[in-house]
Every structure is written in structure tokens, then in C-alpha cells.
CSV table of C-alpha atoms in Angstrom, one decimal:
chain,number,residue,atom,x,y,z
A,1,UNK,CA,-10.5,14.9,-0.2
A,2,UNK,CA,-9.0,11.7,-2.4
A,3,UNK,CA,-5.8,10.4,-0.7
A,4,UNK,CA,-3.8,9.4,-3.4
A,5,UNK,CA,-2.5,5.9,-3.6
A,6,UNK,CA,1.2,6.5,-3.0
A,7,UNK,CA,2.0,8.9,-5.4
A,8,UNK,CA,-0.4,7.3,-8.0
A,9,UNK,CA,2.1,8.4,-11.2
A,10,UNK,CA,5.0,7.0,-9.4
A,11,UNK,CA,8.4,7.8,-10.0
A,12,UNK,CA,12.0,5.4,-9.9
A,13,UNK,CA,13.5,6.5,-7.1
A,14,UNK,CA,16.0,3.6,-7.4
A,15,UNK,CA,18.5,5.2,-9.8
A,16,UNK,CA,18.3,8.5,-7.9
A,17,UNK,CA,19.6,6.7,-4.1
A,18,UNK,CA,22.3,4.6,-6.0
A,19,UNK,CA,23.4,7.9,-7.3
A,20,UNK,CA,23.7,9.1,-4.1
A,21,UNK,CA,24.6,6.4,-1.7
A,22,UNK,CA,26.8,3.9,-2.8
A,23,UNK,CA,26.2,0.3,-1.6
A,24,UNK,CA,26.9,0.1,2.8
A,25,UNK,CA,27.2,4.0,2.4
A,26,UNK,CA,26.1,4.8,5.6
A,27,UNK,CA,29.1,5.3,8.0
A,28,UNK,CA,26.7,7.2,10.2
A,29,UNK,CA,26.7,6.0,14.0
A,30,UNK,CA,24.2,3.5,14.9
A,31,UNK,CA,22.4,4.2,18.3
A,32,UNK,CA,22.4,1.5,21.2
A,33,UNK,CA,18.4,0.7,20.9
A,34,UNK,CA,19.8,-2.0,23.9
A,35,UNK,CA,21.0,1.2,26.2
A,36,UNK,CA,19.0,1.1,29.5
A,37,UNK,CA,15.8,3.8,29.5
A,38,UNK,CA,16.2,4.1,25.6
A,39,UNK,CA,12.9,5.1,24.0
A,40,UNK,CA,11.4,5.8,27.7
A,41,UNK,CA,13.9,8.8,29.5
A,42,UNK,CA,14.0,10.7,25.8
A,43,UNK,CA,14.3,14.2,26.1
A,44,UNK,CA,14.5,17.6,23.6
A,45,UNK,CA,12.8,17.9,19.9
A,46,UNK,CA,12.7,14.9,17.3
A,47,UNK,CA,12.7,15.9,13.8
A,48,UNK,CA,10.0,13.8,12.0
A,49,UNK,CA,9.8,13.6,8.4
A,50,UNK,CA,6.5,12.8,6.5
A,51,UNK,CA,5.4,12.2,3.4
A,52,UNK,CA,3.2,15.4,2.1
A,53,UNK,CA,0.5,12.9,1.2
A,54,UNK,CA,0.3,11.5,5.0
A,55,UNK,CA,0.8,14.8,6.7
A,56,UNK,CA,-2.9,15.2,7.9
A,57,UNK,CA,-3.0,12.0,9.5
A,58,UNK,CA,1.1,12.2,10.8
A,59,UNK,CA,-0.2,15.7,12.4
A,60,UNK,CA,-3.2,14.5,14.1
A,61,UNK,CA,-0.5,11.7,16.1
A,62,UNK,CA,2.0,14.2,16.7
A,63,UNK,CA,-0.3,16.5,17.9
A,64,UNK,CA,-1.4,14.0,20.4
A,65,UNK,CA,2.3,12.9,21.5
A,66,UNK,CA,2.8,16.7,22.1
A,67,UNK,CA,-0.3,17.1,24.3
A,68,UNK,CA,0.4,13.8,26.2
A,69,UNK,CA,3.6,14.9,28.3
A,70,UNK,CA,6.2,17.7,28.0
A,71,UNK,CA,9.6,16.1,27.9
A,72,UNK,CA,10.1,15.4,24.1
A,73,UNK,CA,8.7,17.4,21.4
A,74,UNK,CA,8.3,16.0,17.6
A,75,UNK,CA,8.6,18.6,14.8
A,76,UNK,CA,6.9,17.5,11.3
A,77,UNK,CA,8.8,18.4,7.9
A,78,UNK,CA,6.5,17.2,5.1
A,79,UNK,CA,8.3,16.4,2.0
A,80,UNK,CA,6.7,16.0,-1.4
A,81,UNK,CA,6.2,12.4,-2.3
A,82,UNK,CA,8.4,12.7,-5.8
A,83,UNK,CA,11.0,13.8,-3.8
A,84,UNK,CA,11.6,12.5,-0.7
A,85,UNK,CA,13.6,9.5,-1.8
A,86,UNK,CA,16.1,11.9,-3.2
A,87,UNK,CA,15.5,14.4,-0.6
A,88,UNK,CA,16.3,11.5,2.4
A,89,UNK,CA,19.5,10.0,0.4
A,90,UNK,CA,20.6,13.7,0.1
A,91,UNK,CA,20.4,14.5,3.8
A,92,UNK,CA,22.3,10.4,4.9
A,93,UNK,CA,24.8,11.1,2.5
A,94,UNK,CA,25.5,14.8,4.0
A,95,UNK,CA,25.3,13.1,7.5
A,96,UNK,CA,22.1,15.4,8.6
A,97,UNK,CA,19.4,12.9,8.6
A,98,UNK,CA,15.8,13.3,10.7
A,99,UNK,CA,15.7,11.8,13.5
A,100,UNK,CA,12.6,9.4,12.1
A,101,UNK,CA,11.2,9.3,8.8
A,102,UNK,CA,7.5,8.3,8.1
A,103,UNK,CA,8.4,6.6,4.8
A,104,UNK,CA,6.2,4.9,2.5
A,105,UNK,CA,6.4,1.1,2.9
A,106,UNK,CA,7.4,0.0,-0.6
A,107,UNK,CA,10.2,3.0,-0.6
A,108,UNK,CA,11.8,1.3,2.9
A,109,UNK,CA,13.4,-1.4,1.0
A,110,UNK,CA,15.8,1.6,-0.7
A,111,UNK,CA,17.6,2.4,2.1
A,112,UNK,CA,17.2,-0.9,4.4
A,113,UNK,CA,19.2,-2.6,2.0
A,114,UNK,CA,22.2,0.7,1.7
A,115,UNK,CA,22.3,0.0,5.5
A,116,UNK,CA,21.4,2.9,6.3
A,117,UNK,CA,18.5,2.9,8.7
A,118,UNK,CA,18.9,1.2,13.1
A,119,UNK,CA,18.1,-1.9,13.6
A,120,UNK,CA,15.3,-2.2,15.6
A,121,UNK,CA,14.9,-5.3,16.2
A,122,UNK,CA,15.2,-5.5,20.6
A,123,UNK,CA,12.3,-3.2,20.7
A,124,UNK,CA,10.1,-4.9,18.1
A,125,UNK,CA,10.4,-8.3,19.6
A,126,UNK,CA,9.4,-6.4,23.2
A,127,UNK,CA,6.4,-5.2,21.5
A,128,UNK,CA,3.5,-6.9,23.2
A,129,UNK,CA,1.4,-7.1,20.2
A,130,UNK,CA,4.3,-7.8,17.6
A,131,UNK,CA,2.4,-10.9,16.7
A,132,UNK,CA,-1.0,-8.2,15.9
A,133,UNK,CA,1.3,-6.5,13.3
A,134,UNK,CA,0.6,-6.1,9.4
A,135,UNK,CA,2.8,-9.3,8.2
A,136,UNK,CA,3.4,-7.3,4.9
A,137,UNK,CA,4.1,-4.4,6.1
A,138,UNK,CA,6.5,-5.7,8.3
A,139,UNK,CA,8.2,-7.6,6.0
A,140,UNK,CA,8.9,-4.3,3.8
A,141,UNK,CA,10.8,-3.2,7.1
A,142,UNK,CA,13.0,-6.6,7.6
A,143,UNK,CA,15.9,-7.8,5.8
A,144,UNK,CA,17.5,-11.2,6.6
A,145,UNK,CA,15.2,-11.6,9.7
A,146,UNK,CA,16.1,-8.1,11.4
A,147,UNK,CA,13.5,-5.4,11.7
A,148,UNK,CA,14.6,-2.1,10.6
A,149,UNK,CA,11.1,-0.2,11.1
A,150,UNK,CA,7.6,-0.8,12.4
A,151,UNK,CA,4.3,-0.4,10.4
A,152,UNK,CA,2.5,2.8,11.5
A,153,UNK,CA,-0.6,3.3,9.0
A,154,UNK,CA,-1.9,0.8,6.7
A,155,UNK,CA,-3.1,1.9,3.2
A,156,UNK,CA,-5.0,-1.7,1.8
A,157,UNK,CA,-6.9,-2.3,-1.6
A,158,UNK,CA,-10.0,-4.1,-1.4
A,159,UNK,CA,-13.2,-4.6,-3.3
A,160,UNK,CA,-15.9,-2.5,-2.6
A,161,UNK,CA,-19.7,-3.5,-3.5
A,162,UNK,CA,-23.0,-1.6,-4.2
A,163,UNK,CA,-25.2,-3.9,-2.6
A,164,UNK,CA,-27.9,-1.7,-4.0
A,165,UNK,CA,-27.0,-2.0,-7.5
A,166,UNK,CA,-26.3,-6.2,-6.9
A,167,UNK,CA,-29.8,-6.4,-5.4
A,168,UNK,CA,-31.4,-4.3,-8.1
A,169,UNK,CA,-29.7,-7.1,-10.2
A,170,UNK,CA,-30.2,-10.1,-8.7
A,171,UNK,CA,-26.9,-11.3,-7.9
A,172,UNK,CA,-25.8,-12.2,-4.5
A,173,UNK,CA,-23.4,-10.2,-2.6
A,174,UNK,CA,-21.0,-13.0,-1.3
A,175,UNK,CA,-21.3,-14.4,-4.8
A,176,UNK,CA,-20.4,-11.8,-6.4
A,177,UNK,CA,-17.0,-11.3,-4.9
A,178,UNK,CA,-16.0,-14.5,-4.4
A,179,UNK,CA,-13.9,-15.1,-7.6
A,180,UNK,CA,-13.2,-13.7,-10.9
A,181,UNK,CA,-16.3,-15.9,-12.5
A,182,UNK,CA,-18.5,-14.5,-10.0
A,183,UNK,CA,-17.5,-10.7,-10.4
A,184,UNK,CA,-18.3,-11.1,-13.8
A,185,UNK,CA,-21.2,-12.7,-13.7
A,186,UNK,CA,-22.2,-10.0,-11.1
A,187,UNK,CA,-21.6,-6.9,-14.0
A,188,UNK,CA,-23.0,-8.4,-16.7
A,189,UNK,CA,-26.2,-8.6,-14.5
A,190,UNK,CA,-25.6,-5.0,-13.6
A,191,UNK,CA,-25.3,-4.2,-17.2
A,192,UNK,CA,-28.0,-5.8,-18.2
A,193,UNK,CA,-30.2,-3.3,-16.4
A,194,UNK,CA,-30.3,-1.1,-18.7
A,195,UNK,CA,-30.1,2.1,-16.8
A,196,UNK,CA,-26.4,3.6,-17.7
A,197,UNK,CA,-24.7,1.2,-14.5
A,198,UNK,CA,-22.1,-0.6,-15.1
A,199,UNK,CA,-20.8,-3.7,-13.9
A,200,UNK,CA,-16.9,-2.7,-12.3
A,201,UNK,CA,-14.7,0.7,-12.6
A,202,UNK,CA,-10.6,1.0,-12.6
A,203,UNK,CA,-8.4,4.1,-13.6
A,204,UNK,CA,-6.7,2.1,-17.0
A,205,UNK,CA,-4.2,4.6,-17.4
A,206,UNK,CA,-3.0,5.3,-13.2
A,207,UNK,CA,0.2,3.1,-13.1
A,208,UNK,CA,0.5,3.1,-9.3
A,209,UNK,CA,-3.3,2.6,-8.9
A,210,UNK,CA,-3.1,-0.9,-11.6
A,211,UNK,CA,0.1,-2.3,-9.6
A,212,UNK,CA,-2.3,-1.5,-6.2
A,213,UNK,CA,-5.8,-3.4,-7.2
A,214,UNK,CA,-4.9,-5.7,-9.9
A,215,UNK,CA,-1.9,-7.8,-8.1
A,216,UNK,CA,-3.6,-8.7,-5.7
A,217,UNK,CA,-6.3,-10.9,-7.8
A,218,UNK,CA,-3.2,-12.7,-8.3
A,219,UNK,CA,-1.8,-12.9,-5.0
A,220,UNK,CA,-5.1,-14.2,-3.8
A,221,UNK,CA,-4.3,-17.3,-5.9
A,222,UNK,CA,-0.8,-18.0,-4.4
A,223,UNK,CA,1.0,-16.7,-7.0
A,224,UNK,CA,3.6,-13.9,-7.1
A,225,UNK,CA,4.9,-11.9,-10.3
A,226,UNK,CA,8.1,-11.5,-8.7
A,227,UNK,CA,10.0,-14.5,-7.6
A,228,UNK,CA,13.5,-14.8,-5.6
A,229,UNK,CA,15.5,-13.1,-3.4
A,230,UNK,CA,16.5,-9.2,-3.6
A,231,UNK,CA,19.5,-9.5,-5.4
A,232,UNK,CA,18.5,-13.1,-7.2
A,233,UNK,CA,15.1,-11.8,-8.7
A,234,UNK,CA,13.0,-12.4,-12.1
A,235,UNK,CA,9.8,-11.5,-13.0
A,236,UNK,CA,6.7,-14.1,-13.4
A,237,UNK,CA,4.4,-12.8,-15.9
A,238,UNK,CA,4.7,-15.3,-18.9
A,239,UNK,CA,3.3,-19.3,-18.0
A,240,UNK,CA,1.7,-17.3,-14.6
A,241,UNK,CA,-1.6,-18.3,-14.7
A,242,UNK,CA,-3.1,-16.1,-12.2
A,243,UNK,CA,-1.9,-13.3,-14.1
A,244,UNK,CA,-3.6,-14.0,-17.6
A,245,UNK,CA,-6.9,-14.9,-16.3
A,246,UNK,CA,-7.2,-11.7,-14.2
A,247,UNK,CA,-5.6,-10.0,-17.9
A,248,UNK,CA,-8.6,-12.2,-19.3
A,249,UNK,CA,-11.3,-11.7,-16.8
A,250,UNK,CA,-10.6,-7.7,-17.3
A,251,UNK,CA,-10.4,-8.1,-21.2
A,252,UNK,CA,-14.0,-9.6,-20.9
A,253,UNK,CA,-15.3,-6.6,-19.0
A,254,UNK,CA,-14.0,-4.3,-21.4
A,255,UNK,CA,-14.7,-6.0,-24.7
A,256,UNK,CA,-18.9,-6.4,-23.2
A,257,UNK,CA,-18.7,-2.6,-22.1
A,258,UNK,CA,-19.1,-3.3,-18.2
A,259,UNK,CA,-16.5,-0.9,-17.5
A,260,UNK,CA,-17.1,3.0,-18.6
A,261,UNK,CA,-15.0,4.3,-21.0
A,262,UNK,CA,-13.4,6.9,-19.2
A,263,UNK,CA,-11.6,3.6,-17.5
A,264,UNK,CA,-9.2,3.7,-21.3
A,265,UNK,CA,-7.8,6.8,-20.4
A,266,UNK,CA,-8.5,7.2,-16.3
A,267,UNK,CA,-5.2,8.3,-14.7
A,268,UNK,CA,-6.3,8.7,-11.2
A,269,UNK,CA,-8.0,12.5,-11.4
A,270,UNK,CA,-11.1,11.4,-11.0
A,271,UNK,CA,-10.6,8.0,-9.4
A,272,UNK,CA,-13.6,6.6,-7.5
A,273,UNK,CA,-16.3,8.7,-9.3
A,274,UNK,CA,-18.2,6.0,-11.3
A,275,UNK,CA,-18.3,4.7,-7.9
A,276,UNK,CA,-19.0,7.4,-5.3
A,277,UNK,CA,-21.8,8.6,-8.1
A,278,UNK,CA,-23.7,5.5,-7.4
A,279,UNK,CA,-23.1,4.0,-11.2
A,280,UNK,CA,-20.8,1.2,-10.8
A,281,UNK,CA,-21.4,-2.0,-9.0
A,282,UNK,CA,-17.7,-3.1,-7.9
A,283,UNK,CA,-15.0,-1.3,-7.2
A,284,UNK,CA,-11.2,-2.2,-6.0
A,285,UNK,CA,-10.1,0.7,-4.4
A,286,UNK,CA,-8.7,1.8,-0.7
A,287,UNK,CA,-10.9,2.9,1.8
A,288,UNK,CA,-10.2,7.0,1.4
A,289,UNK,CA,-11.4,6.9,-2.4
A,290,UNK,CA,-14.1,4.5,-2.1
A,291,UNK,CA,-15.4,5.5,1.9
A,292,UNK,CA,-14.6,9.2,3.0
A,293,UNK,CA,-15.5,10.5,-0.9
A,294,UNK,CA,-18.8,8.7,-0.9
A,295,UNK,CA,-21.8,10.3,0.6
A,296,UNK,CA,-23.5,9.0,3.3
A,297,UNK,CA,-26.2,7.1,2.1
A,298,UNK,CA,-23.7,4.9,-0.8
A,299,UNK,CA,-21.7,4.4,2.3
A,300,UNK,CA,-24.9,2.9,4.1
A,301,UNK,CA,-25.3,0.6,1.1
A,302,UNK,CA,-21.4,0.0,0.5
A,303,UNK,CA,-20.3,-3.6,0.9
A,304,UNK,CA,-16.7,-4.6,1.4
A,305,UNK,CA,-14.5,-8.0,0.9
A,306,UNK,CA,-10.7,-9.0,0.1
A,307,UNK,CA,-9.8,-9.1,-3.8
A,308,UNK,CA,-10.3,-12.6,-4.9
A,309,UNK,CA,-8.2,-14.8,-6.9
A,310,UNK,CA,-9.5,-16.5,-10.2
A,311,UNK,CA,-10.6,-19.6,-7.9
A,312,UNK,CA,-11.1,-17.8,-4.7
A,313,UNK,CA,-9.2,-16.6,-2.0
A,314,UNK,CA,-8.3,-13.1,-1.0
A,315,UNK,CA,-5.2,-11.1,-0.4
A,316,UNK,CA,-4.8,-6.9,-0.1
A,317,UNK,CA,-2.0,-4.8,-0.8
A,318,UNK,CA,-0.2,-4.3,2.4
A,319,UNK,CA,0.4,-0.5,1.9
A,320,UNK,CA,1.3,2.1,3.5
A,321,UNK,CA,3.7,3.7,5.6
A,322,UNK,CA,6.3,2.8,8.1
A,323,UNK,CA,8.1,4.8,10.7
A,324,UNK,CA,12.3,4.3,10.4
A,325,UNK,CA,15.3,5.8,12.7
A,326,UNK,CA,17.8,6.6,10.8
A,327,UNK,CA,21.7,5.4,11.2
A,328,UNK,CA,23.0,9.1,13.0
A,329,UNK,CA,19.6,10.6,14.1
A,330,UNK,CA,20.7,12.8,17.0
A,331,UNK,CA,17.5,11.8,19.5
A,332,UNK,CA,17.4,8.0,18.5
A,333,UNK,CA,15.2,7.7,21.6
A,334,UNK,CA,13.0,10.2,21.5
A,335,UNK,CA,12.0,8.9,18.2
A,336,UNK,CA,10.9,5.5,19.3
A,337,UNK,CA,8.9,6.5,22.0
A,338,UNK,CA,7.2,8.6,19.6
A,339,UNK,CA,6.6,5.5,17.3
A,340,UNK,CA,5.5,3.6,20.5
A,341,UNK,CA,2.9,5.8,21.1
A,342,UNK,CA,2.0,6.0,17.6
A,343,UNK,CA,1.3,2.4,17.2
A,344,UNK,CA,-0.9,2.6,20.8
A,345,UNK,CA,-5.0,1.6,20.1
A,346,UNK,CA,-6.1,4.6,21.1
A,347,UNK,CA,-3.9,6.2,18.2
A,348,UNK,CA,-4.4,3.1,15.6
A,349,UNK,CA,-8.3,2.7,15.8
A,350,UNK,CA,-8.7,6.4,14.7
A,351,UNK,CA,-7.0,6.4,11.4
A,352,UNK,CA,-9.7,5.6,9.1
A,353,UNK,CA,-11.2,9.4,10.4
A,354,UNK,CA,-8.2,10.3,8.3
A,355,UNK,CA,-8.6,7.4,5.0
A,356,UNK,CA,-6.2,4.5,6.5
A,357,UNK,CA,-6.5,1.3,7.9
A,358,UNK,CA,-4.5,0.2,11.4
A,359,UNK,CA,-1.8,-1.9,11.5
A,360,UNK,CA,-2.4,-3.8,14.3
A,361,UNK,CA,-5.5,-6.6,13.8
A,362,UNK,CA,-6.2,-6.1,17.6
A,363,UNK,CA,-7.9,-2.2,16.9
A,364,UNK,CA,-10.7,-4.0,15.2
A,365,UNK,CA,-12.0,-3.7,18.8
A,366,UNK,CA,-16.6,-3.6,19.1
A,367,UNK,CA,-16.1,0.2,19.2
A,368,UNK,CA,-14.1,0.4,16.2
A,369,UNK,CA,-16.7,-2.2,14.6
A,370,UNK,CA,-19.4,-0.1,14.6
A,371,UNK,CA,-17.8,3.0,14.1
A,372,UNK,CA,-15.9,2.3,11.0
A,373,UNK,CA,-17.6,-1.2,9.7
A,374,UNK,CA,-15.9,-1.0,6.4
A,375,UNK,CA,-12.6,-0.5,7.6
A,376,UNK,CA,-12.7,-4.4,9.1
A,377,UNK,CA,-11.7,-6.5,6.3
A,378,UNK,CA,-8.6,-5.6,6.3
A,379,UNK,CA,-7.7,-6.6,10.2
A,380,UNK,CA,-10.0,-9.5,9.8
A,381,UNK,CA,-7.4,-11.1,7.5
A,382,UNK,CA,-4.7,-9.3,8.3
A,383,UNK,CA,-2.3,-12.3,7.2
A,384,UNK,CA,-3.6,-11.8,3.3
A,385,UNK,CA,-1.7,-8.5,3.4
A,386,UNK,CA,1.4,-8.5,0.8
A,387,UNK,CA,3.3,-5.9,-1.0
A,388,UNK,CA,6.9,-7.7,-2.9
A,389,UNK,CA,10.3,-7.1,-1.5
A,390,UNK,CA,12.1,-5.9,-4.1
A,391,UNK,CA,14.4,-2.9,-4.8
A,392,UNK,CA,12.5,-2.2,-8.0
A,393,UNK,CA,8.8,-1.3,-7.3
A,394,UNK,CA,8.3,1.6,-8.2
A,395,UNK,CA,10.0,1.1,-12.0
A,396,UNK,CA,8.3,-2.0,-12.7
A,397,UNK,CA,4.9,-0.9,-11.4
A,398,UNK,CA,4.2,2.9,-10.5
A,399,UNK,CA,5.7,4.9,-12.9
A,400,UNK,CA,4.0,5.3,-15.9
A,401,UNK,CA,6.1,3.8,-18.3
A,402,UNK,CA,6.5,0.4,-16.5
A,403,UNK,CA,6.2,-3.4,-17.4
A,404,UNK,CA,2.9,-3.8,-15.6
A,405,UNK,CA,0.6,-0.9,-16.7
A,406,UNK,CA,2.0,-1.8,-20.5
A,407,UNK,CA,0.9,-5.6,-20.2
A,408,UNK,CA,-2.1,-4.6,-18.4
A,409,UNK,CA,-2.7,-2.2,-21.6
A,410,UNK,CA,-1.9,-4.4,-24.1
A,411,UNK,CA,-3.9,-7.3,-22.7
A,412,UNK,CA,-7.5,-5.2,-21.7
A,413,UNK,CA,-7.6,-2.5,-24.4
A,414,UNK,CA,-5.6,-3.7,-27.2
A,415,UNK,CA,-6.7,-7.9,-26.6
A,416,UNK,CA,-3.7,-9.3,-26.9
A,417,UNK,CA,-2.9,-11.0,-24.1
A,418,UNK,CA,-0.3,-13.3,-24.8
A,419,UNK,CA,1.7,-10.5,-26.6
A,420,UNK,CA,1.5,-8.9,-22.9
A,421,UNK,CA,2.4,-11.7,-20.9
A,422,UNK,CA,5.4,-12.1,-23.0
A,423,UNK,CA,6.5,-8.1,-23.5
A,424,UNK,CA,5.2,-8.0,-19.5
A,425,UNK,CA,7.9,-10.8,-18.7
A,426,UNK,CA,10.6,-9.1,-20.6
A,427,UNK,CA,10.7,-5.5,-19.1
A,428,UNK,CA,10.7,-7.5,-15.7
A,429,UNK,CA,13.2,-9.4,-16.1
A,430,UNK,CA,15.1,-6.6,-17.6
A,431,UNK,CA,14.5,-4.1,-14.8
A,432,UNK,CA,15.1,-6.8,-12.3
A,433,UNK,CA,18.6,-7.5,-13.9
A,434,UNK,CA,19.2,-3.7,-13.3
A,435,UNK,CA,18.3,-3.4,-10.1
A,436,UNK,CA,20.2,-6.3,-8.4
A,437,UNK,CA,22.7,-5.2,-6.0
């Protein structure tokens, strides 16, 4: 089954919560998270929301909680991912929240900055493996050095090789991902065979699934195309770089024919399939689409690394989900000992069964090694994970009309990239203006 990448269409979400909850809306009590036995002497039900795309996995840890002792008992509401922004501002506002809400990462930033989610800051710092963490999807939970959530499940892009096809071609694995120059010298080889492979695939037309594999080359370079605080923010698209060498780099692929066609018009249906059907040599993906869809025997012959920059480096997209407690939940403490257990080893190391990637760097344990070897990377170099803070995510990359999928359009397909590094910097700094608070 393909996990979809956060709602791979996307939608605002932004306009909808400041609709509903005016800024510092929440007058909802905050719980004492300091109070002696709190997230240990919980008793009664704890009503856990989930986004619908997650509930398979969220099921298979409450399940667990359930079996493990008999004095608190979660209840799972899925909500629809195109709704549950609205659907969670609705229920603050009427002052009948969840007790915890399994939220995805990106969407935390909403409500962390209407104040509207506990500060859980005590019990993070008593973590003893706070330090093991996802850095980036930590810092989608923290505002102004406070932690208002915990990571739970890790969603990360990464490149994924046919070592087969490489081989076949005569280009060295680790040279082949290490950079931009090298991933393109690896599919032109690959084209060159002659046999109907080509060289790299990627949905063209899948908003959510551009912003999720193509920042990232950019990242890995040190750059960001967001700069500034929440509140004090402009884009950096035009003079970046980072960002019109990876426009260039996947310009080149597209003008040879290294990429299939169907990438013009790819809007996530079939995401993966040049891939999984053996026919494409790279592959940025996350590890559901490019590992759990693939048969066995790609799989056996399925290489992973980082994305690299133009020059090197790495850096994934620290997605996701995080767990939050809500300002007025009525079992506060049953909720974190919930998330406690959730974030336990026993519970992290079996989430790639399910398509997602721990948070903690300390499950890549020899067991998990062997069982899931291409589900490392991402706890290997744990500290390369990054998603931007910023209130407007989901307008400037995931839905379909935003900044980045138009400048990435403009610049592959249509070849002009400076046009799209200049119309790219515009609708940033335009929705950025917007969404200041």
C-alpha cells in the first residue's frame, strides 16, 4: 500500500485556523505537567486523534499500550488529513479538544504559535534519550526554546539506488550519489544503455512530493529558501545558488530524456512505479513508496544514501508526525504516559514494518540493522534532518498552486530558470508577508 507523503496535494490550512482561533485564543486550562505522579498514576480513557494517513501505524502502538497494563485506555479518532487542521481548531475553539493529537509535524507550528497546545517542556528534558531525538522534528514542536510536543514517527526523503542498473552501467554507487554532477553522470550512463531505463524518476506535477525530495538538495548545501524568524520571514529563491543548480541539474535530466515522461504530468497516483518496476536507476523518495512497494528481489538490490547538495553533503526532510496535549485535555496525564511509551525502542524500532523511520537515532540497534538495512540512513545522520519553521508550509509548498511546484515547473519543463527563480521569490515573499503574525 503507498503511504502518501503528507497529504501529497496539500491544502492551506493557515487561513482556515486564523479563521477560527484568533492570535493567544486558547483560554483553555493548562495542565501542571510539574504535578507529582503526572504522566505515571494516569488513570480512565485518553482520546487520541490521528491523522487517517497514520492510523495503521498509530493503531499498532495503541494496541500495544492497551495490552501492556489496565489502568488507562487510549481511544483512536482518525481524522482525514484535509481536514483535521480545521477539524482540531474547531474542537479548541469549542473548548472540547482530544486529550493528544498525533499531528503532522509541519501542521504543529499552526497551533504552537495560537498557544494553544501544554508546554512540555519538564518532561522532555527528563527524557533520557532527549539528546537521541530527530533535531528537526523537534524543532517543528519548540518555540522560543520551549517544547510543546515530542517526535513520534519519522517520515524522511532520501535517495534510493538500483545498484543493479548502476552496475549494468558502469557507474559507482557511492559516486553516483554523492552530488548533483555525479547523479547525473550516473543517468546518462543508465540511459545510455539502451534498454528503455532511465537515469532518475520524480512525480513533476505532486506539490507536496516536490517540496519533500527536492529541498533538500538544497539543504544539503547549507542553504535554506526560507530565511528569518516566524513572524520576520522572506523567501530565498532568487541569488540562492543551491536552488538554481538543483532547478539546473533537473532541467538537464529532462531536456536529455533521463527522466520518463509520465514525470511532466506525475501527480503522485502512481508515485514510485518507474522505480518499484525496476526501470529507473535513482530515486528520492521515503522509505514506504520506494521499500514496502518494491518486491523482494529490487529490495535485495536497493541502495540507499542522504540527498546530496550540488557539492556534496546530505540532509533529509525531517517529516512526520508528532504527538501534542492540548491546552484543556481532560486526562493530560494519561496522554503522556501514552507518548512515553510510544517513543520506547521496543515501539520505535518496529515502525518501518508499517513505512516510517524512528525518531530516536539510538533504535538503529544490530537487530534493527539487519532487519530493516535501508531504513538506517536516516538515524545514521540523524542531525541532517530539517523541515522550515514557518507558519506557511503548506501554501508555499504543498498545495498545488504554490510558489515552489510553479518555479520548479517553470525551470524543468518550461527552461526557464531565471524566470522561476525570480516568479519563485515573489510568491514567497508574498505569502510570507501574509502569513506573519
Amino acid at each position: 500500500m503507498v503511504l502518501p507523503r503528507r497529504n501529497v496535494l496539500g491544502l492551506g490550512g493557515l487561513a482556515a485556523l486564523s479563521a477560527l482561533l484568533p492570535s493567544c485564543a486558547s483560554t483553555l486550562p493548562e495542565p501542571d505537567v510539574t504535578a507529582a505522579g503526572f504522566g505515571q498514576d494516569a488513570t480512565g480513557t485518553v482520546r487520541l486523534w490521528c491523522r487517517a494517513a497514520t492510523v495503521g501505524g498509530v493503531r499498532q502502538t495503541v494496541d500495544a499500550f492497551n495490552a501492556s497494563q489496565d489502568r488507562v485506555r487510549v481511544e483512536v479518532t482518525p481524522v482525514l488529513d484535509g481536514q483535521y487542521v480545521t477539524k482540531l481548531a474547531t474542537a479548541i475553539r469549542g473548548g472540547n479538544v482530544p486529550d493528544i493529537v498525533d499531528i503532522d509535524d509541519i501542521n504543529s507550528m499552526l497551533f504552537i504559535y495560537r498557544d494553544t497546545f501544554t508546554d512540555l517542556t519538564p518532561l522532555v528534558e527528563q527524557l533520557d534519550f532527549a539528546d537521541e531525538l530527530n533535531p528537526g522534528q523537534l524543532g517543528l514542536a519548540t518555540r522560543d526554546g520551549r517544547r510543546y510536543g515530542v517526535p513520534y514517527i519519522a517520515d524522511n526523503s532520501m535517495l534510493f539506488c538500483n545498484t543493479e542498473l548502476l552496475e549494468r552501467a558502469g557507474v559507482d554507487v557511492e559516486t553516483a550519489t554523492a552530488d548533483l554532477d555525479g547523479m547525473l553522470t550516473a543517468a546518462r550512463a543508465v540511459g545510455e544503455l539502451g534498454d528503455g531505463s532511465y537515469g532518475l524518476s520524480i512525480d513533476g506535477n505532486a506539490a507536496g512530493i516536490l517540496g519533500f525530495v527536492v529541498q533538500p538538495n538544497v539543504w544539503a548545501a547549507g542553504e535554506r529558501n526560507i530565511v528569518g524568524e516566524v513572524g520576520d520571514q522572506r523567501g530565498n529563491i532568487a541569488g540562492n545558488d543551491a536552488v538554481r543548480r538543483t532547478f539546473e541539474f533537473y532541467r538537464t535530466l529532462w531536456e536529455e530524456g533521463l527522466m520518463p515522461q509520465a514525470n511532466f504530468s506525475g501527480d503522485g497516483a502512481r508515485w514510485g512505479a518507474p522505480f518499484t518496476e525496476g526501470t529507473t536507476a535513482l530515486f528520492p523518495a521515503n522509505y514506504a513508496v520506494a521499500v514496502l512497494n518494491a518486491p523482494p528481489e529490487l529490495q535485495a538490490k536497493t541502495g540507499v544514501r542522504l540527498l546530496p547538495g550540488p557539492d556534496g553533503g546530505r540532509a533529509t526532510f525531517a517529516g512526520g508526525d508528532n504527538l501534542c496535549i492540548p491546552r484543556g485535555a481532560s486526562n493530560a496525564s494519561g496522554a503522556w504516559q501514552f507518548a512515553r511509551f510510544a517513543l520506547d525502542l521496543p515501539q520505535q524500532t518496529n515502525l518501518p514494518a508499517g513505512g516510517y523511520i524512528p525518531v530516536r537515532s539510538d533504535a538503529a540497534t544490530e537487530e534493527y540493522r539487519e532487519k530493516y538495512p535501508l531504513a538506517v540512513a536516516p538515524l545514521e545522520q540523524i542531525e541532517e534532518a530539517y523541515a522550515p519553521v514557518t507558519l506557511a508550509y503548506n501554501l508555499l509548498f504543498n498545495q498545488q498552486d504554490s510558489p515552489w511546484i510553479a518555479a520548479f515547473r517553470q525551470a524543468v519543463f518550461d527552461g526557464d530558470v531565471d524566470g522561476a527563480l525570480v516568479t519563485g521569490q515573489e510568491g514567497f515573499d508574498r505569502i510570507l508577508e501574509q502569513a506573519q503574525l
